[in-house]
mmCIF file of C-alpha atoms in Angstrom:
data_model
loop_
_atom_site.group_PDB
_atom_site.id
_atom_site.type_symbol
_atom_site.label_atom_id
_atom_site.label_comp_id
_atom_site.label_asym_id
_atom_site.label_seq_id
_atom_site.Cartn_x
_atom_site.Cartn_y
_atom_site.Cartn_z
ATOM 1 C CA UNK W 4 -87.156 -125.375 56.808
ATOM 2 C CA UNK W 5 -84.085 -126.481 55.678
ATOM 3 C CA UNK W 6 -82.171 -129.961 55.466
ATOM 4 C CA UNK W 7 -79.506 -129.046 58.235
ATOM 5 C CA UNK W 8 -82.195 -127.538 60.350
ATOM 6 C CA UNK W 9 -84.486 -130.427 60.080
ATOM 7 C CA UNK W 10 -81.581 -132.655 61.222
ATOM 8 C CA UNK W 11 -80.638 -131.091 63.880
ATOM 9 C CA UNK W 12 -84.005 -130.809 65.312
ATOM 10 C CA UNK W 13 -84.601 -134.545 64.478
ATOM 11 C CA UNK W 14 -81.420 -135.156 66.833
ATOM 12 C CA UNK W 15 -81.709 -133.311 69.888
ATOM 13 C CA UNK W 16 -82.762 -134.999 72.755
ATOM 14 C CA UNK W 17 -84.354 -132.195 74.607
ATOM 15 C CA UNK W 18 -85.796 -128.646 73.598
ATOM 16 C CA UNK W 19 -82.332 -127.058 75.275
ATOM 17 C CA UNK W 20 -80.162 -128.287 72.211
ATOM 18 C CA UNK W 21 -82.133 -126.406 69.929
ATOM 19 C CA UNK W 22 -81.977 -122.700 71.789
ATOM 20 C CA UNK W 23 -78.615 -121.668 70.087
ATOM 21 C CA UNK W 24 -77.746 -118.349 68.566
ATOM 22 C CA UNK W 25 -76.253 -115.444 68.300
ATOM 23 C CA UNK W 26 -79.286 -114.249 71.291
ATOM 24 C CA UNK W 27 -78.472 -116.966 73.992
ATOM 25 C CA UNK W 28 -76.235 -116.052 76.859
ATOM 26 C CA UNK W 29 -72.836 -116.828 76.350
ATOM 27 C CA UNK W 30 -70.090 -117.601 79.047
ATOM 28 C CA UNK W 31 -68.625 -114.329 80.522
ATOM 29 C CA UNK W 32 -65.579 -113.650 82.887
ATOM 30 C CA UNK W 33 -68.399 -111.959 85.348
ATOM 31 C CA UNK W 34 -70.346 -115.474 85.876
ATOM 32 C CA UNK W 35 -68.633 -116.236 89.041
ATOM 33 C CA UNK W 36 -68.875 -112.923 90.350
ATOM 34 C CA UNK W 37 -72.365 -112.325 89.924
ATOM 35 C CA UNK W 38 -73.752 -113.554 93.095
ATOM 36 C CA UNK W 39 -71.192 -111.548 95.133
ATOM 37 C CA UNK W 40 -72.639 -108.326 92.427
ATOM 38 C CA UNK W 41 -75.868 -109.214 93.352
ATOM 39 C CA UNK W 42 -75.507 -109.149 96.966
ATOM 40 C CA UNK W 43 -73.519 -105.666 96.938
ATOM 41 C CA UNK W 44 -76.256 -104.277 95.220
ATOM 42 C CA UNK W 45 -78.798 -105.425 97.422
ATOM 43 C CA UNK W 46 -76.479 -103.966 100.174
ATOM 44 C CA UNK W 47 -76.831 -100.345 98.420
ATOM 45 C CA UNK W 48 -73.676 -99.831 96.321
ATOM 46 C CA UNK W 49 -75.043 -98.920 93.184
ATOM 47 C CA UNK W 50 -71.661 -97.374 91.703
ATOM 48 C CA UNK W 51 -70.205 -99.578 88.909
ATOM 49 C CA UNK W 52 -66.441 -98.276 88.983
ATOM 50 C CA UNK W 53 -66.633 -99.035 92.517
ATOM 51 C CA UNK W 54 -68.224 -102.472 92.037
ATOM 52 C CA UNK W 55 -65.281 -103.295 89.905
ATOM 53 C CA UNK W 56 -63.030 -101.944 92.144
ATOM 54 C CA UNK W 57 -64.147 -104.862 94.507
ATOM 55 C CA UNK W 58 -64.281 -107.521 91.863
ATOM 56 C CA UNK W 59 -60.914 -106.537 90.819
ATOM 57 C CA UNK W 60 -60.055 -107.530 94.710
ATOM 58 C CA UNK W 61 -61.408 -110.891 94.322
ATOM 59 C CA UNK W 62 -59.891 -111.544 90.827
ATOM 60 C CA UNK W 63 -62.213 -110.276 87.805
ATOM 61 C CA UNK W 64 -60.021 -109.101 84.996
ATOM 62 C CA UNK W 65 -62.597 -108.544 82.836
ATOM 63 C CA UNK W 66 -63.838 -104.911 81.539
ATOM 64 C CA UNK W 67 -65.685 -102.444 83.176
ATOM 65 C CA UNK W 68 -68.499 -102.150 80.547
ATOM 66 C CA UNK W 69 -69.223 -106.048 80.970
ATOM 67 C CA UNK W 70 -70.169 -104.921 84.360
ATOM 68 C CA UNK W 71 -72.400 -101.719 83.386
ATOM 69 C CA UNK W 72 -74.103 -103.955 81.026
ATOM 70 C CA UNK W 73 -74.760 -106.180 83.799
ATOM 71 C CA UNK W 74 -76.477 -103.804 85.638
ATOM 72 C CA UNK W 75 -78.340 -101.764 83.201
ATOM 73 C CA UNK W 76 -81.181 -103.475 83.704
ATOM 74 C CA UNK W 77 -81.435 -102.613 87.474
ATOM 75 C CA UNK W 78 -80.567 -99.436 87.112
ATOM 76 C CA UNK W 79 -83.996 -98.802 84.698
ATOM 77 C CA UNK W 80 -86.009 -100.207 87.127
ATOM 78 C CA UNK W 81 -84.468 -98.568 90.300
ATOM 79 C CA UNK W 82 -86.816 -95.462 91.623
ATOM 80 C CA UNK W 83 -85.431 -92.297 91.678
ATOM 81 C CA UNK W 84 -87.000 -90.463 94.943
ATOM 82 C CA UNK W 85 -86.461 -86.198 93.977
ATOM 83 C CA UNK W 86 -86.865 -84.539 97.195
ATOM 84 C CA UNK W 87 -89.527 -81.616 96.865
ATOM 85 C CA UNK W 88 -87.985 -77.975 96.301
ATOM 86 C CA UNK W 89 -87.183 -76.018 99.343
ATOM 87 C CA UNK W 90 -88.784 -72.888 99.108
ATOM 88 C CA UNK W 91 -87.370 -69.546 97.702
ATOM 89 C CA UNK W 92 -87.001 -66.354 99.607
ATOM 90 C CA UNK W 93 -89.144 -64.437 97.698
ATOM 91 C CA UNK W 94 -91.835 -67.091 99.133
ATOM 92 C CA UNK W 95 -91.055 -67.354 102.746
ATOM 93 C CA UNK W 96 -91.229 -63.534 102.518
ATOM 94 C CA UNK W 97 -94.686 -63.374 101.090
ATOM 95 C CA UNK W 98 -95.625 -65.885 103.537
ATOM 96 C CA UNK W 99 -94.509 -63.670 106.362
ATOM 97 C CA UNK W 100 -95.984 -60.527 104.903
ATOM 98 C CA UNK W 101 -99.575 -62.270 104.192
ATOM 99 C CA UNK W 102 -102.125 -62.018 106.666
ATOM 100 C CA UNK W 103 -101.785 -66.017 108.196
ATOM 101 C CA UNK W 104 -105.750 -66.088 108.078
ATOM 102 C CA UNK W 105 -105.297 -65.826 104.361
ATOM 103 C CA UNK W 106 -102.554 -69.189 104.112
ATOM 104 C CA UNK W 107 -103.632 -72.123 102.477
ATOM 105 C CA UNK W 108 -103.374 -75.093 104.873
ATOM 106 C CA UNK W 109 -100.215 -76.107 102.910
ATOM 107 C CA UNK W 110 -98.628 -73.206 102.920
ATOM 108 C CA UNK W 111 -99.375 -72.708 106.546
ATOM 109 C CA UNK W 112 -97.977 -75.822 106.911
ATOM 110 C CA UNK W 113 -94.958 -75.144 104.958
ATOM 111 C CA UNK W 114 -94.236 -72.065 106.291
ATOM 112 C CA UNK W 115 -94.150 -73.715 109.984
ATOM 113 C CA UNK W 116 -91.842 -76.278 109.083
ATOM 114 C CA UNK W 117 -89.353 -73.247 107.924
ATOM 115 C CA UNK W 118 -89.611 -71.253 111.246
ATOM 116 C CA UNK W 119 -89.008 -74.458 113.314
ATOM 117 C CA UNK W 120 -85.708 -75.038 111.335
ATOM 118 C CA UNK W 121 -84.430 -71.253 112.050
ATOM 119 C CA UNK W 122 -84.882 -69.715 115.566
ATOM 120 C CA UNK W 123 -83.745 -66.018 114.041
ATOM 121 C CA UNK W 124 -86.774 -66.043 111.127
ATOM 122 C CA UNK W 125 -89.296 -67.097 113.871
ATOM 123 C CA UNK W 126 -88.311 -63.804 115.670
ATOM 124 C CA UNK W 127 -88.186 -62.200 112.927
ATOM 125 C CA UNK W 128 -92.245 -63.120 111.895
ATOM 126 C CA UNK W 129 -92.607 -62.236 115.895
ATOM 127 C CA UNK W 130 -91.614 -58.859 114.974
ATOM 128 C CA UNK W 131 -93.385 -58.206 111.212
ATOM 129 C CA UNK W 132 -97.035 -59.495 112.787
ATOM 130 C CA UNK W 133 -96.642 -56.983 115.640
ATOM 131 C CA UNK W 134 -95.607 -54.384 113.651
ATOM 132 C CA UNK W 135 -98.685 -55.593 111.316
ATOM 133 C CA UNK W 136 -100.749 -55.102 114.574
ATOM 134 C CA UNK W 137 -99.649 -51.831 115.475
ATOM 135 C CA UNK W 138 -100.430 -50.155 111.629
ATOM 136 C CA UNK W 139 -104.130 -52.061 111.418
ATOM 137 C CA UNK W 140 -104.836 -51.323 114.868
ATOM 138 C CA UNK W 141 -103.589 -47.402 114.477
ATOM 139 C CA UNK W 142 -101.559 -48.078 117.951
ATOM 140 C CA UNK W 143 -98.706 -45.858 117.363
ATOM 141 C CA UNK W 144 -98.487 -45.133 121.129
ATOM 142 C CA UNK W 145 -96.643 -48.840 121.019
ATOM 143 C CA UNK W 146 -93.592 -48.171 118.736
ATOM 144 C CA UNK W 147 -91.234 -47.117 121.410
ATOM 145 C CA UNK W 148 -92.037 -50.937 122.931
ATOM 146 C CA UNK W 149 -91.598 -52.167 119.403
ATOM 147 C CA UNK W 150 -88.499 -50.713 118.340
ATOM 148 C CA UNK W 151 -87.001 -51.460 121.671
ATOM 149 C CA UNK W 152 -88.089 -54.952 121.284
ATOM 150 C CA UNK W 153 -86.444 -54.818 117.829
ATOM 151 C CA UNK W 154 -82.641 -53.672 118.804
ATOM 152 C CA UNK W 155 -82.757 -56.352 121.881
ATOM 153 C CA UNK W 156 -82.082 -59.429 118.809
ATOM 154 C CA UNK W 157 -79.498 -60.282 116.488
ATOM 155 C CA UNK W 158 -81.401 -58.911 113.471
ATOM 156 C CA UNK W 159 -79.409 -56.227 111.301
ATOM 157 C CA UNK W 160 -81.882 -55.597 108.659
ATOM 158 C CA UNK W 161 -84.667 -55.406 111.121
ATOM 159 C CA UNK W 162 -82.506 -53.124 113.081
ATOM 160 C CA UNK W 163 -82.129 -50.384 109.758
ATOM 161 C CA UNK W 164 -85.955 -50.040 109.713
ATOM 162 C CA UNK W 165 -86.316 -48.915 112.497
ATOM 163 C CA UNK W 166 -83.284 -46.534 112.497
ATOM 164 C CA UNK W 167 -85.559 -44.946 109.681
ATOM 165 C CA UNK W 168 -88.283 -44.896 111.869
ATOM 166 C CA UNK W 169 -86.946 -42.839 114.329
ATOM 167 C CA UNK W 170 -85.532 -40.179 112.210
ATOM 168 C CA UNK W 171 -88.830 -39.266 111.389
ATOM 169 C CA UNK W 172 -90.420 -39.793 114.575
ATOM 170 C CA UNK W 173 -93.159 -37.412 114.791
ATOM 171 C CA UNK W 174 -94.552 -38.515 111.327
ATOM 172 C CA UNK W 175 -94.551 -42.176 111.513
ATOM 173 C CA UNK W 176 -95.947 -42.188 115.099
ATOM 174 C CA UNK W 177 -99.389 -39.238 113.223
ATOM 175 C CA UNK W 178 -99.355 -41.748 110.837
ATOM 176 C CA UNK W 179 -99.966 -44.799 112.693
ATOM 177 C CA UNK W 180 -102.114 -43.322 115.029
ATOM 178 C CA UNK W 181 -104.268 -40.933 113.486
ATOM 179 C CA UNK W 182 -106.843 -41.705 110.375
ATOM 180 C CA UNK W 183 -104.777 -38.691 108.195
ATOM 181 C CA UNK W 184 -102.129 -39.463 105.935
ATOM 182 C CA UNK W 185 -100.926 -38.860 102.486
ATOM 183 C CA UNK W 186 -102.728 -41.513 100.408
ATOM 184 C CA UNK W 187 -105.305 -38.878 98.876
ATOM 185 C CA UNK W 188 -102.718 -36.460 98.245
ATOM 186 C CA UNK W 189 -100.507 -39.670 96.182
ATOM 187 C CA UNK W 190 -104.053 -41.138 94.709
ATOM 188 C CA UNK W 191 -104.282 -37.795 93.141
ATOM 189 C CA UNK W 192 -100.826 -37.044 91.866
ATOM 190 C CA UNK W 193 -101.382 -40.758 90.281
ATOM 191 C CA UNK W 194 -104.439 -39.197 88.617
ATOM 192 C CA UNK W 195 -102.601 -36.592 86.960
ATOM 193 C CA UNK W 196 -99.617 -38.517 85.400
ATOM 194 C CA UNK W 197 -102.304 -40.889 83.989
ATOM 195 C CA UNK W 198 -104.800 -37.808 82.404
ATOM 196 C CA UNK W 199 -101.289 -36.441 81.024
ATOM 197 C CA UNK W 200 -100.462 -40.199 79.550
ATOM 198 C CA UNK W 201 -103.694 -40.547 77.842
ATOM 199 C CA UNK W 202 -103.549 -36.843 76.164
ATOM 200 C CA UNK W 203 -100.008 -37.111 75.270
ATOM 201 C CA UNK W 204 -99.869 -36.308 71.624
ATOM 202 C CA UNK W 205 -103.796 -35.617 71.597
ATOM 203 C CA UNK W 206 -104.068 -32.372 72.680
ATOM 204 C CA UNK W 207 -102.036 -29.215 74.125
ATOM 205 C CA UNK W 208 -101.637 -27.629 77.551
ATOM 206 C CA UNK W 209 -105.123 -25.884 77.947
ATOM 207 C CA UNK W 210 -107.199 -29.096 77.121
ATOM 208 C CA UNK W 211 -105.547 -30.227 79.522
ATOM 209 C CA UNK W 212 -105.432 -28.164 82.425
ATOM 210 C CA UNK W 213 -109.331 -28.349 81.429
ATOM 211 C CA UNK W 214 -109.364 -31.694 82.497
ATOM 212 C CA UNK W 215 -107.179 -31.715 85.160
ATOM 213 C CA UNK W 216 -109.544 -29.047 86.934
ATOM 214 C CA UNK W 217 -113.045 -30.683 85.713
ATOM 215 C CA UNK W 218 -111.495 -34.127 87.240
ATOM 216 C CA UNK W 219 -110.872 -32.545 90.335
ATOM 217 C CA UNK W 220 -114.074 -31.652 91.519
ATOM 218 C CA UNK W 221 -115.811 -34.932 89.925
ATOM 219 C CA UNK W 222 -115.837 -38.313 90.619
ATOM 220 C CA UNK W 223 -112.937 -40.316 88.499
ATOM 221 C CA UNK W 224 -115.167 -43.042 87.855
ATOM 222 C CA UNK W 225 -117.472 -40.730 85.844
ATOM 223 C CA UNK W 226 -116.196 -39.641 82.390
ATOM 224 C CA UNK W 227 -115.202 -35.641 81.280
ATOM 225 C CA UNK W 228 -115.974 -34.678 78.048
ATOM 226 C CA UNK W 229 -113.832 -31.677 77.089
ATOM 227 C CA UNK W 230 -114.687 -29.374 74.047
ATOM 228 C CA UNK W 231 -113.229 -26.519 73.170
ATOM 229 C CA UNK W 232 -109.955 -24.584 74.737
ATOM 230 C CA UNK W 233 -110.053 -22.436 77.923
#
């Protein structure tokens, strides 16, 4: 300890004297100003150029930074509240399109709140889970009532669907009422483009018109062994 500081701490008459430095608060032109700061804050107006816009009202002449600095500290310790994400299309689409058994609660949940906040998507889901019903039910005698239903709202991409429907009339209604349809025919045609991936660059055209006939007649889930050309 040195002489000066030993003398000066001999001196003071109370442990104030001795808390000086280049630390300790000095007098700023904000002091008076601060309670009215405080109680705007408290009020909710959190923006600093407006803040000084209102001290400069009363009389402040100091800088705006003396002000910022001020409030740093509140502004660390303020709580920003994010609101949660509204949901995409692509979502509220797959919602719709999903079997509601299959919703979680929350997305149940979620997807409720969005129909309640748009009249023309809850007639819209109206008219996707009766059109659902109508293709797991095989009830194709019900189209006319469903397409009908369909033109009689405001919905212009609901409205093009079933313009396609009823240019091929006779085939949709077959195909939602009877059990026959194309899928074997596709299935198979999938088949082929896949035998003719795997053999690309293996083997030429008789190998694999072998296999393409010996797959035919088999189950796919066994394997063909192929030897030899035809």
């Amino acid at each position: 300890m040195g002489g000066n500081t030993g003398r000066r701490t001999a001196r003071a008459a109370s442990p104030e004297e001795l808390l000086s430095g280049r630390h300790q608060p000095r007098p700023s032109q904000l002091d008076p100003y601060k309670p009215h700061l405080d109680k705007r804050w408290a009020e909710g107006l959190t923006n600093a150029i407006q803040l000084q816009d209102k001290l400069q009202d009363l009389g402040y002449r100091g800088s705006y930074q003396t002000i910022s600095d001020y409030l740093r500290p509140r502004r660390c310790r303020r709580i920003r509240i994010v609101a949660p994400t509204p949901p995409g299309v692509r979502q509220v689409t797959g919602w719709m399109m999903r079997h509601p058994d299959r919703l979680s609660d929350e997305k149940r949940r979620q997807f409720t709140a969005v129909l309640a906040r748009c009249p023309e998507l809850t007639g819209l889901h109206g008219h996707v889970r009766a059109f659902a019903e109508i293709l797991t039910t095989r009830s194709g005698q019900h189209l006319k009532d469903w397409i009908t239903a369909t033109h009689a709202d405001d919905l212009p991409g609901l409205h093009t669907f079933a313009t396609g429907l009823e240019k091929d009339w006779d085939a949709v209604v077959q195909g939602l009422t009877t059990s026959w349809n194309s899928g074997p025919v596709e299935g198979r045609g999938n088949h082929i483009k896949m035998i003719k991936r795997q053999m690309f660059g293996r083997a030429k055209l008789p190998r694999l018109r072998k296999r393409v006939l010996l797959t035919a007649i088999r189950p796919v889930a066994q394997p063909v062994t192929t030897t030899g050309q035809v």
